[in-house]
PDB file of C-alpha atoms and ligand atoms in Angstrom:
ATOM      1  CA  MET K 205     -17.098  35.039  13.310  1.00 66.00           C
ATOM      2  CA  THR K 206     -13.705  33.985  12.118  1.00 80.00           C
ATOM      3  CA  THR K 207     -11.444  32.678  14.845  1.00 92.00           C
ATOM      4  CA  HIS K 208      -7.710  33.196  14.689  1.00 96.00           C
ATOM      5  CA  VAL K 209      -5.403  31.148  16.884  1.00 97.00           C
ATOM      6  CA  LEU K 210      -1.648  31.276  17.372  1.00 98.00           C
ATOM      7  CA  ALA K 211       0.039  27.938  16.799  1.00 98.00           C
ATOM      8  CA  ALA K 212       3.559  26.786  17.596  1.00 98.00           C
ATOM      9  CA  ASP K 213       5.493  23.578  17.073  1.00 97.00           C
ATOM     10  CA  ILE K 214       8.586  22.799  19.154  1.00 96.00           C
ATOM     11  CA  GLY K 215      11.011  20.207  17.823  1.00 91.00           C
ATOM     12  CA  ALA K 216      14.571  19.347  18.800  1.00 87.00           C
ATOM     13  CA  THR K 217      15.964  21.508  15.978  1.00 89.00           C
ATOM     14  CA  SER K 218      13.531  24.345  15.422  1.00 93.00           C
ATOM     15  CA  MET K 219      10.502  26.128  16.815  1.00 96.00           C
ATOM     16  CA  ARG K 220       7.903  27.133  14.217  1.00 97.00           C
ATOM     17  CA  ALA K 221       5.010  29.503  14.727  1.00 97.00           C
ATOM     18  CA  SER K 222       1.986  30.591  12.751  1.00 98.00           C
ATOM     19  CA  LEU K 223      -1.381  32.281  12.970  1.00 98.00           C
ATOM     20  CA  VAL K 224      -4.147  29.938  11.905  1.00 97.00           C
ATOM     21  CA  GLU K 225      -7.576  30.876  10.612  1.00 97.00           C
ATOM     22  CA  VAL K 226      -9.459  28.028  12.243  1.00 95.00           C
ATOM     23  CA  ASP K 227     -12.417  27.803   9.834  1.00 94.00           C
ATOM     24  CA  SER K 228     -10.317  27.493   6.701  1.00 96.00           C
ATOM     25  CA  GLY K 229      -7.141  26.006   8.169  1.00 96.00           C
ATOM     26  CA  GLU K 230      -5.175  28.716   6.438  1.00 97.00           C
ATOM     27  CA  LEU K 231      -1.780  29.585   7.921  1.00 97.00           C
ATOM     28  CA  LEU K 232      -1.653  33.374   7.699  1.00 95.00           C
ATOM     29  CA  ALA K 233       1.958  33.880   8.720  1.00 94.00           C
ATOM     30  CA  ARG K 234       4.961  31.702   9.377  1.00 95.00           C
ATOM     31  CA  ALA K 235       8.126  32.196  11.376  1.00 96.00           C
ATOM     32  CA  GLN K 236      10.853  29.933  12.690  1.00 95.00           C
ATOM     33  CA  VAL K 237      13.801  30.050  15.105  1.00 96.00           C
ATOM     34  CA  PRO K 238      16.294  27.394  16.249  1.00 95.00           C
ATOM     35  CA  THR K 239      15.232  25.587  19.456  1.00 95.00           C
ATOM     36  CA  ARG K 240      18.704  25.254  21.045  1.00 95.00           C
ATOM     37  CA  PRO K 241      17.356  23.185  23.962  1.00 93.00           C
ATOM     38  CA  GLU K 242      20.833  23.097  25.547  1.00 94.00           C
ATOM     39  CA  ALA K 243      20.773  26.906  25.968  1.00 95.00           C
ATOM     40  CA  GLY K 244      18.077  26.391  28.575  1.00 95.00           C
ATOM     41  CA  PHE K 245      14.326  26.185  28.911  1.00 97.00           C
ATOM     42  CA  GLU K 246      13.790  29.853  29.922  1.00 96.00           C
ATOM     43  CA  ARG K 247      15.681  31.189  26.904  1.00 96.00           C
ATOM     44  CA  ALA K 248      13.702  28.976  24.538  1.00 97.00           C
ATOM     45  CA  THR K 249      10.408  30.031  26.128  1.00 97.00           C
ATOM     46  CA  GLU K 250      11.338  33.698  25.732  1.00 97.00           C
ATOM     47  CA  ARG K 251      12.329  33.257  22.102  1.00 97.00           C
ATOM     48  CA  LEU K 252       9.080  31.423  21.342  1.00 97.00           C
ATOM     49  CA  ALA K 253       7.054  34.183  23.043  1.00 97.00           C
ATOM     50  CA  ASP K 254       8.988  36.779  20.999  1.00 97.00           C
ATOM     51  CA  LEU K 255       8.206  34.858  17.817  1.00 97.00           C
ATOM     52  CA  LEU K 256       4.490  34.634  18.620  1.00 97.00           C
ATOM     53  CA  GLU K 257       4.307  38.335  19.531  1.00 97.00           C
ATOM     54  CA  HIS K 258       6.056  39.189  16.278  1.00 96.00           C
ATOM     55  CA  ILE K 259       3.416  37.249  14.339  1.00 97.00           C
ATOM     56  CA  VAL K 260       0.591  39.058  16.136  1.00 96.00           C
ATOM     57  CA  GLU K 261       2.158  42.446  15.326  1.00 96.00           C
ATOM     58  CA  HIS K 262       2.878  41.453  11.735  1.00 94.00           C
ATOM     59  CA  THR K 263      -0.685  40.280  10.992  1.00 94.00           C
ATOM     60  CA  GLY K 264      -2.481  42.896  13.085  1.00 95.00           C
ATOM     61  CA  LEU K 265      -5.045  40.240  14.097  1.00 94.00           C
ATOM     62  CA  ARG K 266      -6.191  39.408  17.616  1.00 94.00           C
ATOM     63  CA  PRO K 267      -5.753  35.674  18.344  1.00 97.00           C
ATOM     64  CA  ALA K 268      -8.305  34.095  20.696  1.00 96.00           C
ATOM     65  CA  ALA K 269      -5.831  31.580  22.113  1.00 97.00           C
ATOM     66  CA  ALA K 270      -2.495  29.883  21.468  1.00 97.00           C
ATOM     67  CA  GLY K 271      -1.798  26.182  20.947  1.00 97.00           C
ATOM     68  CA  VAL K 272       1.635  24.650  21.306  1.00 97.00           C
ATOM     69  CA  SER K 273       2.606  21.313  19.809  1.00 96.00           C
ATOM     70  CA  THR K 274       5.828  19.881  21.163  1.00 95.00           C
ATOM     71  CA  ALA K 275       8.104  16.869  21.197  1.00 90.00           C
ATOM     72  CA  GLY K 276       7.457  14.980  24.436  1.00 86.00           C
ATOM     73  CA  PRO K 277       6.765  13.144  26.544  1.00 88.00           C
ATOM     74  CA  LEU K 278       4.745  15.604  28.588  1.00 91.00           C
ATOM     75  CA  ASP K 279       1.680  15.817  30.818  1.00 90.00           C
ATOM     76  CA  PRO K 280      -1.176  16.652  28.422  1.00 82.00           C
ATOM     77  CA  THR K 281      -3.010  18.790  30.999  1.00 84.00           C
ATOM     78  CA  THR K 282      -0.227  20.914  32.479  1.00 90.00           C
ATOM     79  CA  GLY K 283       2.215  20.641  29.593  1.00 91.00           C
ATOM     80  CA  THR K 284       4.999  19.637  32.014  1.00 95.00           C
ATOM     81  CA  TYR K 285       7.851  17.817  30.260  1.00 95.00           C
ATOM     82  CA  GLN K 286       8.713  14.306  31.447  1.00 91.00           C
ATOM     83  CA  TYR K 287      12.356  13.526  30.598  1.00 89.00           C
ATOM     84  CA  PRO K 288      12.017  14.514  26.918  1.00 89.00           C
ATOM     85  CA  PRO K 289      14.918  12.703  25.159  1.00 84.00           C
ATOM     86  CA  ASN K 290      15.285  15.371  22.448  1.00 84.00           C
ATOM     87  CA  LEU K 291      14.884  18.418  24.715  1.00 92.00           C
ATOM     88  CA  PRO K 292      17.623  17.726  27.280  1.00 90.00           C
ATOM     89  CA  GLY K 293      17.315  19.593  30.577  1.00 94.00           C
ATOM     90  CA  TRP K 294      13.636  20.453  30.119  1.00 96.00           C
ATOM     91  CA  HIS K 295      12.282  17.773  32.505  1.00 96.00           C
ATOM     92  CA  GLY K 296       9.773  19.156  35.000  1.00 97.00           C
ATOM     93  CA  GLN K 297       9.367  22.448  33.114  1.00 97.00           C
ATOM     94  CA  ALA K 298       6.153  23.783  31.530  1.00 97.00           C
ATOM     95  CA  MET K 299       5.878  26.651  29.028  1.00 96.00           C
ATOM     96  CA  LYS K 300       2.206  27.346  29.614  1.00 96.00           C
ATOM     97  CA  PRO K 301       2.468  29.799  32.600  1.00 96.00           C
ATOM     98  CA  ALA K 302       5.170  31.965  30.992  1.00 96.00           C
ATOM     99  CA  LEU K 303       3.383  32.065  27.617  1.00 97.00           C
ATOM    100  CA  VAL K 304       0.047  32.979  29.239  1.00 97.00           C
ATOM    101  CA  GLY K 305       1.883  35.776  31.080  1.00 97.00           C
ATOM    102  CA  ARG K 306       3.493  37.117  27.937  1.00 97.00           C
ATOM    103  CA  LEU K 307       0.603  36.735  25.475  1.00 97.00           C
ATOM    104  CA  GLY K 308      -2.363  37.404  27.777  1.00 96.00           C
ATOM    105  CA  ILE K 309      -4.504  34.740  26.101  1.00 96.00           C
ATOM    106  CA  PRO K 310      -5.304  31.105  27.014  1.00 96.00           C
ATOM    107  CA  VAL K 311      -2.526  28.663  26.047  1.00 96.00           C
ATOM    108  CA  GLU K 312      -2.821  24.887  25.594  1.00 95.00           C
ATOM    109  CA  VAL K 313       0.118  22.527  25.100  1.00 95.00           C
ATOM    110  CA  GLY K 314       0.021  19.035  23.600  1.00 94.00           C
ATOM    111  CA  HIS K 315       2.159  16.239  22.194  1.00 93.00           C
ATOM    112  CA  ASP K 316       3.153  16.815  18.556  1.00 94.00           C
ATOM    113  CA  ALA K 317       2.022  13.483  17.109  1.00 95.00           C
ATOM    114  CA  THR K 318      -1.327  13.654  18.947  1.00 95.00           C
ATOM    115  CA  LEU K 319      -1.929  17.175  17.654  1.00 96.00           C
ATOM    116  CA  ALA K 320      -0.900  16.173  14.118  1.00 97.00           C
ATOM    117  CA  ALA K 321      -3.541  13.427  14.280  1.00 97.00           C
ATOM    118  CA  LEU K 322      -6.075  15.996  15.511  1.00 96.00           C
ATOM    119  CA  GLY K 323      -5.150  18.327  12.637  1.00 97.00           C
ATOM    120  CA  GLU K 324      -5.692  15.493  10.159  1.00 98.00           C
ATOM    121  CA  THR K 325      -9.253  14.875  11.452  1.00 97.00           C
ATOM    122  CA  ARG K 326     -10.216  18.424  10.461  1.00 96.00           C
ATOM    123  CA  TYR K 327      -7.999  19.505   7.570  1.00 97.00           C
ATOM    124  CA  GLY K 328      -6.429  16.361   6.067  1.00 97.00           C
ATOM    125  CA  ALA K 329      -7.540  14.023   3.289  1.00 97.00           C
ATOM    126  CA  ARG K 330      -9.577  12.102   5.913  1.00 97.00           C
ATOM    127  CA  ALA K 331     -11.259  15.177   7.395  1.00 97.00           C
ATOM    128  CA  GLY K 332     -14.306  14.181   9.434  1.00 96.00           C
ATOM    129  CA  ALA K 333     -12.857  10.817  10.491  1.00 97.00           C
ATOM    130  CA  ARG K 334     -13.427   9.992  14.179  1.00 96.00           C
ATOM    131  CA  ASP K 335     -10.849   7.228  14.252  1.00 97.00           C
ATOM    132  CA  LEU K 336      -7.480   8.135  12.807  1.00 98.00           C
ATOM    133  CA  VAL K 337      -3.849   7.413  13.589  1.00 98.00           C
ATOM    134  CA  TYR K 338      -0.947   9.663  12.589  1.00 98.00           C
ATOM    135  CA  VAL K 339       2.500   8.071  12.568  1.00 98.00           C
ATOM    136  CA  THR K 340       5.677  10.134  12.334  1.00 95.00           C
ATOM    137  CA  VAL K 341       8.420   8.109  10.662  1.00 96.00           C
ATOM    138  CA  SER K 342      11.419  10.325  11.098  1.00 92.00           C
ATOM    139  CA  THR K 343      14.605  10.194  13.206  1.00 89.00           C
ATOM    140  CA  GLY K 344      12.322   8.385  15.659  1.00 90.00           C
ATOM    141  CA  ILE K 345       8.861   6.846  15.296  1.00 94.00           C
ATOM    142  CA  GLY K 346       5.777   7.887  17.271  1.00 93.00           C
ATOM    143  CA  ALA K 347       2.031   8.078  16.843  1.00 97.00           C
ATOM    144  CA  GLY K 348      -0.931  10.241  17.655  1.00 97.00           C
ATOM    145  CA  ILE K 349      -4.221   8.430  18.144  1.00 97.00           C
ATOM    146  CA  ILE K 350      -7.747   9.790  17.745  1.00 97.00           C
ATOM    147  CA  ALA K 351     -10.294   7.137  18.769  1.00 96.00           C
ATOM    148  CA  GLY K 352     -14.035   7.803  18.700  1.00 96.00           C
ATOM    149  CA  GLY K 353     -13.287  11.507  18.150  1.00 94.00           C
ATOM    150  CA  ARG K 354     -11.078  11.781  21.248  1.00 93.00           C
ATOM    151  CA  ALA K 355      -7.334  12.184  21.557  1.00 93.00           C
ATOM    152  CA  VAL K 356      -5.875   9.167  23.328  1.00 94.00           C
ATOM    153  CA  THR K 357      -3.184  10.441  25.694  1.00 90.00           C
ATOM    154  CA  GLY K 358      -2.892   7.508  28.107  1.00 90.00           C
ATOM    155  CA  SER K 359      -3.015   7.355  31.909  1.00 88.00           C
ATOM    156  CA  ARG K 360       0.402   9.096  32.207  1.00 84.00           C
ATOM    157  CA  GLY K 361       0.455  11.014  28.944  1.00 84.00           C
ATOM    158  CA  GLY K 362       2.540   8.264  27.358  1.00 87.00           C
ATOM    159  CA  ALA K 363       0.169   6.752  24.766  1.00 92.00           C
ATOM    160  CA  GLY K 364       1.234   6.521  21.141  1.00 94.00           C
ATOM    161  CA  GLU K 365       4.808   5.288  21.606  1.00 92.00           C
ATOM    162  CA  VAL K 366       4.355   2.770  18.810  1.00 96.00           C
ATOM    163  CA  GLY K 367       8.030   3.116  17.900  1.00 95.00           C
ATOM    164  CA  HIS K 368       8.771   0.820  20.813  1.00 94.00           C
ATOM    165  CA  VAL K 369       6.459  -2.006  19.847  1.00 96.00           C
ATOM    166  CA  ILE K 370       8.657  -5.063  19.183  1.00 97.00           C
ATOM    167  CA  VAL K 371       8.461  -6.153  15.539  1.00 97.00           C
ATOM    168  CA  ASN K 372      11.719  -8.161  15.407  1.00 97.00           C
ATOM    169  CA  PRO K 373      12.466  -9.864  18.757  1.00 97.00           C
ATOM    170  CA  GLY K 374      16.181  -9.742  19.515  1.00 97.00           C
ATOM    171  CA  GLY K 375      16.789  -7.328  16.650  1.00 97.00           C
ATOM    172  CA  ARG K 376      18.484  -3.954  16.548  1.00 97.00           C
ATOM    173  CA  ALA K 377      17.858  -1.785  19.639  1.00 95.00           C
ATOM    174  CA  CYS K 378      16.622   1.811  19.624  1.00 92.00           C
ATOM    175  CA  GLY K 379      18.137   4.579  21.768  1.00 86.00           C
ATOM    176  CA  ALA K 380      15.887   3.528  24.659  1.00 86.00           C
ATOM    177  CA  GLY K 381      17.402   0.037  24.513  1.00 90.00           C
ATOM    178  CA  CYS K 382      14.484  -2.128  23.400  1.00 93.00           C
ATOM    179  CA  ALA K 383      15.828  -4.786  21.051  1.00 96.00           C
ATOM    180  CA  GLY K 384      13.895  -5.175  17.816  1.00 97.00           C
ATOM    181  CA  CYS K 385      11.406  -2.368  18.306  1.00 97.00           C
ATOM    182  CA  LEU K 386       9.933  -0.580  15.288  1.00 97.00           C
ATOM    183  CA  GLU K 387      12.148   2.465  15.890  1.00 95.00           C
ATOM    184  CA  GLY K 388      15.215   0.214  16.122  1.00 97.00           C
ATOM    185  CA  GLN K 389      14.347  -1.292  12.716  1.00 98.00           C
ATOM    186  CA  SER K 390      12.652   1.349  10.570  1.00 98.00           C
ATOM    187  CA  SER K 391      13.438   4.871  11.822  1.00 96.00           C
ATOM    188  CA  GLY K 392      15.704   7.363  10.095  1.00 95.00           C
ATOM    189  CA  SER K 393      18.427   6.689  12.661  1.00 94.00           C
ATOM    190  CA  ALA K 394      18.086   2.938  12.042  1.00 97.00           C
ATOM    191  CA  LEU K 395      18.348   3.399   8.258  1.00 97.00           C
ATOM    192  CA  ALA K 396      21.415   5.599   8.700  1.00 97.00           C
ATOM    193  CA  ALA K 397      23.115   3.216  11.163  1.00 97.00           C
ATOM    194  CA  VAL K 398      22.404  -0.014   9.268  1.00 98.00           C
ATOM    195  CA  GLY K 399      23.191   1.609   5.904  1.00 98.00           C
ATOM    196  CA  SER K 400      26.490   3.017   7.210  1.00 98.00           C
ATOM    197  CA  GLU K 401      27.472  -0.340   8.699  1.00 98.00           C
ATOM    198  CA  ARG K 402      26.730  -2.421   5.610  1.00 98.00           C
ATOM    199  CA  LEU K 403      28.071   0.068   3.075  1.00 98.00           C
ATOM    200  CA  GLY K 404      31.185   0.780   5.133  1.00 98.00           C
ATOM    201  CA  ARG K 405      30.892   4.593   5.305  1.00 97.00           C
ATOM    202  CA  GLU K 406      29.003   7.246   7.220  1.00 98.00           C
ATOM    203  CA  LEU K 407      25.588   7.780   5.591  1.00 98.00           C
ATOM    204  CA  ARG K 408      22.424   9.681   6.476  1.00 97.00           C
ATOM    205  CA  ALA K 409      18.994   8.101   5.933  1.00 96.00           C
ATOM    206  CA  GLU K 410      18.301  10.241   2.842  1.00 95.00           C
ATOM    207  CA  GLU K 411      21.608   9.100   1.328  1.00 97.00           C
ATOM    208  CA  VAL K 412      20.639   5.460   1.884  1.00 97.00           C
ATOM    209  CA  PHE K 413      17.320   6.169   0.086  1.00 97.00           C
ATOM    210  CA  ALA K 414      19.166   7.899  -2.776  1.00 97.00           C
ATOM    211  CA  LEU K 415      21.629   5.006  -3.202  1.00 98.00           C
ATOM    212  CA  ALA K 416      18.755   2.502  -3.125  1.00 97.00           C
ATOM    213  CA  GLN K 417      16.955   4.424  -5.851  1.00 96.00           C
ATOM    214  CA  GLU K 418      20.127   4.499  -7.936  1.00 97.00           C
ATOM    215  CA  GLY K 419      20.069   0.694  -7.788  1.00 97.00           C
ATOM    216  CA  ASP K 420      22.695  -0.058  -5.130  1.00 98.00           C
ATOM    217  CA  ALA K 421      21.754  -3.616  -4.067  1.00 98.00           C
ATOM    218  CA  THR K 422      22.956  -3.248  -0.473  1.00 98.00           C
ATOM    219  CA  ALA K 423      21.130   0.065   0.091  1.00 98.00           C
ATOM    220  CA  ARG K 424      18.050  -1.425  -1.532  1.00 98.00           C
ATOM    221  CA  ALA K 425      18.106  -4.358   0.885  1.00 98.00           C
ATOM    222  CA  VAL K 426      18.451  -1.979   3.853  1.00 98.00           C
ATOM    223  CA  VAL K 427      15.447   0.091   2.715  1.00 98.00           C
ATOM    224  CA  LEU K 428      13.310  -2.975   1.961  1.00 98.00           C
ATOM    225  CA  GLU K 429      14.075  -4.489   5.377  1.00 98.00           C
ATOM    226  CA  ALA K 430      13.034  -1.265   7.111  1.00 98.00           C
ATOM    227  CA  ILE K 431       9.842  -1.206   5.025  1.00 98.00           C
ATOM    228  CA  GLU K 432       9.057  -4.831   5.901  1.00 98.00           C
ATOM    229  CA  PHE K 433       9.200  -4.110   9.650  1.00 98.00           C
ATOM    230  CA  LEU K 434       7.281  -0.857   9.225  1.00 98.00           C
ATOM    231  CA  GLY K 435       4.607  -2.890   7.427  1.00 98.00           C
ATOM    232  CA  ALA K 436       4.353  -5.243  10.395  1.00 98.00           C
ATOM    233  CA  GLY K 437       4.064  -2.320  12.831  1.00 98.00           C
ATOM    234  CA  LEU K 438       1.389  -0.548  10.791  1.00 98.00           C
ATOM    235  CA  ALA K 439      -0.613  -3.767  10.404  1.00 98.00           C
ATOM    236  CA  GLY K 440      -0.585  -4.060  14.199  1.00 97.00           C
ATOM    237  CA  LEU K 441      -2.032  -0.557  14.521  1.00 98.00           C
ATOM    238  CA  LEU K 442      -4.785  -1.401  12.014  1.00 98.00           C
ATOM    239  CA  ALA K 443      -5.636  -4.564  13.947  1.00 97.00           C
ATOM    240  CA  THR K 444      -5.672  -2.729  17.300  1.00 97.00           C
ATOM    241  CA  LEU K 445      -7.596   0.440  16.439  1.00 97.00           C
ATOM    242  CA  ASP K 446      -9.288  -0.138  13.050  1.00 97.00           C
ATOM    243  CA  PRO K 447      -8.839   3.534  12.127  1.00 98.00           C
ATOM    244  CA  ALA K 448     -10.289   5.085   8.955  1.00 97.00           C
ATOM    245  CA  ALA K 449      -6.637   5.370   7.952  1.00 98.00           C
ATOM    246  CA  VAL K 450      -3.120   5.499   9.292  1.00 98.00           C
ATOM    247  CA  ILE K 451      -1.603   8.742   8.020  1.00 98.00           C
ATOM    248  CA  LEU K 452       2.185   8.829   7.698  1.00 98.00           C
ATOM    249  CA  GLY K 453       4.354  11.924   8.018  1.00 96.00           C
ATOM    250  CA  GLY K 454       8.033  12.687   8.566  1.00 94.00           C
ATOM    251  CA  GLY K 455      11.174  12.471   6.448  1.00 93.00           C
ATOM    252  CA  VAL K 456      11.404   8.676   6.191  1.00 96.00           C
ATOM    253  CA  ALA K 457       7.715   8.461   5.249  1.00 97.00           C
ATOM    254  CA  ARG K 458       8.394  11.015   2.490  1.00 95.00           C
ATOM    255  CA  GLY K 459      11.379   8.938   1.328  1.00 95.00           C
ATOM    256  CA  ILE K 460       9.212   5.810   1.148  1.00 97.00           C
ATOM    257  CA  GLY K 461       6.422   7.786  -0.533  1.00 95.00           C
ATOM    258  CA  ALA K 462       8.796   8.982  -3.247  1.00 92.00           C
ATOM    259  CA  ALA K 463       9.681   5.544  -4.617  1.00 94.00           C
ATOM    260  CA  TRP K 464       8.694   2.696  -2.298  1.00 96.00           C
ATOM    261  CA  TRP K 465       5.008   3.196  -1.553  1.00 97.00           C
ATOM    262  CA  ARG K 466       3.868   0.058  -3.380  1.00 97.00           C
ATOM    263  CA  GLU K 467       6.438  -1.992  -1.413  1.00 97.00           C
ATOM    264  CA  LEU K 468       5.152  -0.525   1.857  1.00 98.00           C
ATOM    265  CA  LEU K 469       1.495  -1.306   1.068  1.00 97.00           C
ATOM    266  CA  THR K 470       2.467  -4.828   0.036  1.00 97.00           C
ATOM    267  CA  ALA K 471       4.363  -5.308   3.301  1.00 97.00           C
ATOM    268  CA  VAL K 472       1.400  -4.031   5.364  1.00 98.00           C
ATOM    269  CA  GLY K 473      -0.877  -6.323   3.344  1.00 96.00           C
ATOM    270  CA  ARG K 474       1.272  -9.327   4.285  1.00 96.00           C
ATOM    271  CA  TYR K 475       0.622  -8.743   7.985  1.00 96.00           C
ATOM    272  CA  ALA K 476      -2.835  -7.116   7.982  1.00 96.00           C
ATOM    273  CA  LEU K 477      -6.092  -8.894   8.745  1.00 96.00           C
ATOM    274  CA  PRO K 478      -8.160 -10.243   5.806  1.00 94.00           C
ATOM    275  CA  ARG K 479     -10.732  -7.448   6.383  1.00 94.00           C
ATOM    276  CA  TYR K 480      -8.488  -5.073   4.417  1.00 93.00           C
ATOM    277  CA  GLU K 481      -8.512  -7.373   1.370  1.00 89.00           C
ATOM    278  CA  GLY K 482      -4.934  -6.492   0.548  1.00 82.00           C
ATOM    279  CA  GLU K 483      -5.696  -2.752   0.437  1.00 91.00           C
ATOM    280  CA  PRO K 484      -4.677  -1.402   3.835  1.00 96.00           C
ATOM    281  CA  PRO K 485      -5.709   2.241   4.482  1.00 98.00           C
ATOM    282  CA  ILE K 486      -2.196   3.666   4.810  1.00 98.00           C
ATOM    283  CA  GLU K 487      -1.759   7.188   3.397  1.00 98.00           C
ATOM    284  CA  LEU K 488       0.905   9.863   3.190  1.00 98.00           C
ATOM    285  CA  THR K 489      -0.135  13.152   4.818  1.00 98.00           C
ATOM    286  CA  VAL K 490      -1.270  15.912   2.463  1.00 97.00           C
ATOM    287  CA  LEU K 491      -0.656  18.507   5.186  1.00 97.00           C
ATOM    288  CA  GLY K 492       3.113  18.039   5.315  1.00 92.00           C
ATOM    289  CA  ASP K 493       4.737  19.608   8.364  1.00 91.00           C
ATOM    290  CA  ASP K 494       1.640  21.771   8.959  1.00 96.00           C
ATOM    291  CA  ALA K 495      -0.399  18.936  10.516  1.00 97.00           C
ATOM    292  CA  SER K 496       0.902  19.570  14.047  1.00 96.00           C
ATOM    293  CA  LEU K 497       0.535  23.371  13.752  1.00 97.00           C
ATOM    294  CA  LEU K 498      -3.067  22.981  12.597  1.00 97.00           C
ATOM    295  CA  GLY K 499      -3.711  20.484  15.386  1.00 97.00           C
ATOM    296  CA  ALA K 500      -2.201  22.896  17.923  1.00 97.00           C
ATOM    297  CA  ALA K 501      -4.632  25.590  16.776  1.00 97.00           C
ATOM    298  CA  LEU K 502      -7.576  23.192  17.176  1.00 95.00           C
ATOM    299  CA  TRP K 503      -6.293  22.022  20.577  1.00 94.00           C
ATOM    300  CA  ALA K 504      -6.409  25.609  21.812  1.00 94.00           C
ATOM    301  CA  THR K 505      -9.971  26.320  20.655  1.00 90.00           C
ATOM    302  CA  GLY K 506     -13.333  25.172  21.900  1.00 62.00           C
ATOM    303  CA  ALA K 507     -13.395  22.703  19.040  1.00 52.00           C
ATOM    304  CA  ALA K 508     -10.548  20.815  20.688  1.00 46.00           C
ATOM    305  CA  GLU K 509     -12.455  20.466  23.975  1.00 49.00           C
ATOM    306  CA  ALA K 510     -14.701  17.872  22.400  1.00 44.00           C
ATOM    307  CA  SER K 511     -11.642  15.908  21.346  1.00 45.00           C
ATOM    308  CA  ARG K 512      -9.991  15.931  24.731  1.00 46.00           C
ATOM    309  CA  ALA K 513     -10.197  12.660  26.632  1.00 41.00           C
TER     310      ALA K 513
HETATM  311 ZN1   ZN A 805      12.490   1.151  21.286  1.00 64.24          ZN
END
């Protein structure tokens, strides 16, 4: 029997929803609304429930459950937010009870990077892998970890914050204030800030990438520095977890993938253990932004139970 599951992904900017056919990983419908976290948690929950109901009506299918992937941090069992930096005012709140009430089906909530990693183990280029790490390199940097077939969530739901591993002691600080962490060196906000400072005008990360590709020496140096530190961080993950691969997603990863992939692999190779023989298993996601939606669908089904730590 084919199982259909509702899936949602909540980010700081937008909430996306879909109906997933679990066997095939096909997304049968897609819809999106702005998150507007500042307008309040209840309003956002209502708009997400509206969106999911709309998808059910539109497809005419009966979903068995709903899975929600969200920016965190949050408690992986109850889905209660714990001071989420990009969803201001949502601390202590949980969407699960209201969504169960509205939809009348079981609802499971999980951290977006963890669920993206879960999605990769079933539908990505490394489908079937029991040890896999997914790293979002975007405005911030975070990871989802699947080890021995189980999602690693940590004792407080805080595992996977690899963005705050120090790769450059005393270096640039991230928003959380740790000097020289990976996020402070290699995230989209770092690229934008360092690029703007050195080029003397306000630039976004994608503009720094574009200038670097056009041959601007300063922009090129900024990008290569960020790649060097990202290489060190990724080599640390390989050494710690020995995953089948580290899968990269997010806007900065796409920017690196477009023109700087060789440089990234070379940087990882500089810091990785000899066991990788200069060919570290670092790959760009083939699922794009769908990884977390697909993972949310799996999280909500019986298949996800086996993966839950
Ligand atoms: Zn940090």
